[in-house]
Amino acid sequence: MSDQKLEIAITYCRVCGFLPRATWTAQELLATFAEWTTDLRLVPGGSGQFEVTVDGDAIFSRKAEGRFPEMKELREAISRRLE
């Protein structure tokens, strides 16, 4: 993997109660990518949002996919950015 540093943001619907899923997702991503991460933010949102962005680029959107992300697919998407 490269020496590139990433900024990850997880936007979650606070009204829907997605905070626990967002914090778990953040924990898992940090466990895997802490060495390559300069910033990981949890961003409260609404309207059923659960979106993960890396350096401002969406890598997952619950609205677009109609489901929550699998951790494996998030890890793979981030790993591709580091190659």
Coordinates of C-alpha atoms in Angstrom, one line a residue:
M1 CA 0.0 0.0 0.0
S2 CA 1.1 3.6 -0.6
D3 CA 2.0 6.3 1.9
Q4 CA -1.0 8.3 0.8
K5 CA -3.1 9.7 3.6
L6 CA -6.9 9.5 3.6
E7 CA -9.8 11.7 4.9
I8 CA -12.8 9.5 5.6
A9 CA -16.3 10.8 6.5
I10 CA -19.3 8.8 7.5
T11 CA -22.6 10.7 7.2
Y12 CA -25.4 9.1 9.1
C13 CA -29.1 9.8 9.8
R14 CA -29.3 10.8 13.5
V15 CA -33.1 10.7 13.4
C16 CA -33.1 7.1 12.2
G17 CA -30.7 6.0 14.9
F18 CA -27.8 5.1 12.6
L19 CA -25.1 6.5 15.1
P20 CA -24.2 3.0 16.5
R21 CA -23.7 1.6 12.9
A22 CA -21.6 4.7 12.0
T23 CA -19.4 4.4 15.1
W24 CA -18.9 0.7 14.5
T25 CA -18.0 1.4 10.8
A26 CA -15.6 4.1 11.9
Q27 CA -14.0 1.7 14.4
E28 CA -13.6 -1.1 11.9
L29 CA -12.1 1.3 9.2
L30 CA -9.7 2.7 11.7
A31 CA -8.6 -0.7 12.8
T32 CA -7.7 -1.5 9.2
F33 CA -6.5 1.9 7.8
A34 CA -5.3 3.9 10.8
E35 CA -1.8 4.2 9.3
W36 CA -3.2 5.8 6.2
T37 CA -5.9 7.9 7.8
T38 CA -5.4 11.6 8.8
D39 CA -9.0 12.3 9.5
L40 CA -12.1 10.3 10.2
R41 CA -15.3 12.2 10.8
L42 CA -18.8 11.2 11.8
V43 CA -21.2 13.7 10.3
P44 CA -24.8 13.9 11.6
G45 CA -27.3 14.0 8.7
G46 CA -30.9 13.1 8.1
S47 CA -33.3 11.6 5.5
G48 CA -32.1 8.1 6.0
Q49 CA -28.5 8.9 5.0
F50 CA -25.6 6.6 5.5
E51 CA -22.8 7.6 3.2
V52 CA -19.1 6.9 3.3
T53 CA -16.7 9.3 1.5
V54 CA -12.9 9.2 1.1
D55 CA -11.2 12.4 0.2
G56 CA -14.6 13.8 -0.7
D57 CA -15.5 11.0 -3.1
A58 CA -18.4 8.8 -2.3
I59 CA -17.5 5.2 -2.0
F60 CA -20.9 4.1 -0.6
S61 CA -24.4 5.6 -0.4
R62 CA -27.3 3.8 1.3
K63 CA -29.8 5.8 -0.8
A64 CA -28.1 4.7 -4.0
E65 CA -27.7 1.1 -3.0
G66 CA -30.8 0.6 -1.0
R67 CA -28.9 -1.1 1.8
F68 CA -26.1 -0.6 4.3
P69 CA -22.5 -1.4 3.2
E70 CA -20.7 -4.6 4.0
M71 CA -17.5 -3.9 5.7
K72 CA -15.6 -6.1 3.1
E73 CA -16.8 -3.8 0.3
L74 CA -15.7 -0.7 2.2
R75 CA -12.3 -2.1 2.9
E76 CA -11.9 -3.2 -0.8
A77 CA -12.9 0.3 -2.1
I78 CA -10.5 2.0 0.3
S79 CA -7.7 -0.5 -0.5
R80 CA -8.1 0.3 -4.2
R81 CA -7.6 4.0 -3.5
L82 CA -4.3 3.2 -1.7
E83 CA -2.8 1.0 -4.6

